[in-house]
XYZ file of C-alpha atoms in Angstrom:
154
model
C 75.891 227.384 77.360
C 72.300 226.794 75.814
C 73.957 226.228 72.524
C 76.477 223.608 73.994
C 73.550 221.885 75.447
C 71.320 221.911 72.408
C 74.093 220.510 70.442
C 74.772 217.688 72.959
C 71.007 216.938 72.945
C 70.850 216.857 69.127
C 74.200 214.530 69.152
C 72.627 212.351 71.630
C 69.228 212.141 69.990
C 70.925 211.123 66.603
C 73.010 208.464 67.776
C 71.865 204.918 67.002
C 70.989 202.364 69.874
C 73.752 200.094 70.875
C 74.290 197.089 72.883
C 73.193 197.591 76.470
C 70.321 200.106 75.331
C 68.314 197.294 73.570
C 65.656 197.208 75.909
C 63.357 199.270 73.711
C 63.194 196.402 71.151
C 61.992 192.767 70.382
C 63.850 190.048 68.913
C 61.331 188.065 66.746
C 62.530 185.013 64.868
C 60.496 183.491 62.103
C 61.013 179.708 61.223
C 59.155 177.214 59.238
C 58.786 173.449 59.522
C 61.373 171.445 57.403
C 63.626 174.307 57.066
C 67.116 172.955 57.533
C 68.626 176.329 58.077
C 66.099 176.936 60.990
C 66.921 173.675 62.503
C 70.415 174.381 62.361
C 69.992 177.903 63.891
C 67.934 176.777 66.613
C 70.098 173.793 67.319
C 73.316 175.621 67.064
C 73.092 179.278 67.375
C 70.371 179.992 69.839
C 71.722 177.905 72.800
C 75.157 179.261 72.674
C 76.182 181.263 75.779
C 77.264 184.468 74.031
C 73.754 184.521 72.132
C 71.923 183.999 75.089
C 73.932 186.704 77.136
C 73.422 189.171 74.163
C 69.696 188.403 73.996
C 69.346 189.150 77.829
C 69.892 192.735 76.842
C 66.606 193.259 74.934
C 63.393 193.397 75.845
C 61.747 190.562 78.273
C 57.881 189.428 77.850
C 57.159 186.782 80.371
C 60.537 185.866 80.766
C 61.152 185.462 76.736
C 63.757 187.608 75.121
C 63.301 186.090 71.836
C 59.947 185.356 70.152
C 59.857 182.278 68.143
C 57.096 182.243 65.312
C 56.432 179.686 62.579
C 55.230 181.627 59.424
C 52.664 179.200 58.543
C 50.940 179.172 62.052
C 51.664 182.829 62.517
C 50.589 183.805 58.851
C 49.456 187.413 59.878
C 52.223 188.257 61.893
C 54.569 186.973 59.043
C 52.581 189.172 56.249
C 52.838 192.273 58.576
C 56.871 191.888 58.688
C 56.983 190.823 55.263
C 58.679 187.629 55.935
C 59.443 185.906 52.549
C 62.354 183.399 53.481
C 63.134 181.450 56.513
C 64.981 181.695 58.830
C 64.581 185.386 59.257
C 65.193 187.431 62.715
C 63.409 190.826 62.752
C 64.437 193.626 65.524
C 61.028 195.364 66.193
C 60.879 198.804 68.085
C 58.680 198.230 71.139
C 57.068 201.586 70.947
C 56.043 201.689 67.445
C 55.847 197.938 66.355
C 57.786 198.917 63.504
C 60.685 196.588 61.867
C 64.015 198.414 62.319
C 66.774 195.706 61.296
C 66.352 192.068 59.859
C 68.749 189.266 58.822
C 67.558 186.586 56.501
C 69.448 182.896 56.525
C 71.491 180.921 58.926
C 73.909 182.723 61.144
C 76.645 181.457 63.470
C 76.605 182.440 66.989
C 79.279 185.117 66.257
C 77.331 186.289 63.319
C 74.233 186.656 65.189
C 75.798 188.351 68.068
C 77.216 190.745 65.683
C 73.854 191.391 64.035
C 72.247 191.939 67.654
C 74.939 194.507 68.809
C 75.175 196.319 65.631
C 73.411 199.640 65.978
C 69.688 200.325 65.110
C 69.836 202.886 62.260
C 66.707 205.178 63.067
C 65.212 206.665 59.915
C 62.584 206.882 57.569
C 63.713 204.945 54.717
C 63.141 201.135 54.042
C 64.514 198.607 56.532
C 67.649 197.223 55.749
C 67.976 193.706 55.240
C 71.062 191.365 55.794
C 71.136 188.493 53.648
C 73.732 185.964 54.842
C 75.665 188.819 56.393
C 75.335 191.389 53.389
C 73.244 194.357 54.206
C 70.859 195.197 51.300
C 67.763 197.009 50.752
C 64.682 196.164 48.765
C 65.519 198.971 46.157
C 68.916 197.116 45.788
C 67.426 193.750 45.144
C 65.164 195.317 42.569
C 68.174 197.087 40.941
C 70.037 193.860 41.157
C 67.058 191.765 39.595
C 66.871 194.298 36.735
C 70.560 194.223 35.885
C 70.430 190.367 35.945
C 67.314 190.407 33.316
C 69.065 192.735 31.069
C 72.032 190.612 31.033
C 70.091 187.481 30.430
C 67.909 189.228 27.530
C 71.054 190.520 26.046
């Protein structure tokens, strides 16, 4: 019986968070002035009813379930979370303040809801970044850049 209980606890502890268990995370959206995809995201995606419903599952702070920051006005915060392009959405674990998931680029309402509902992979490695819906890590970007450089050099 103890082995069964231990196995259940380990299985439960290793299970990534899913929609409905998002209250331990903040959604932070980084934007910038003059960014056309940012304006489109704020105009078309954020007001969508499915987006609002999904965002309501996340941690609330003073009535907000998404935090919107201009990278130029919140420079220290943008540096802390290594924001290099806008729009960028970062999922931050409340307990640790660490970014656990991010997406870069414009997302339609359905893409954004899918991103929000995707499991948060709790791991020690680098934060997985999604560029226009394709998941890629910093290591993957460096390898891709190196291959491109070798290709161009000959």
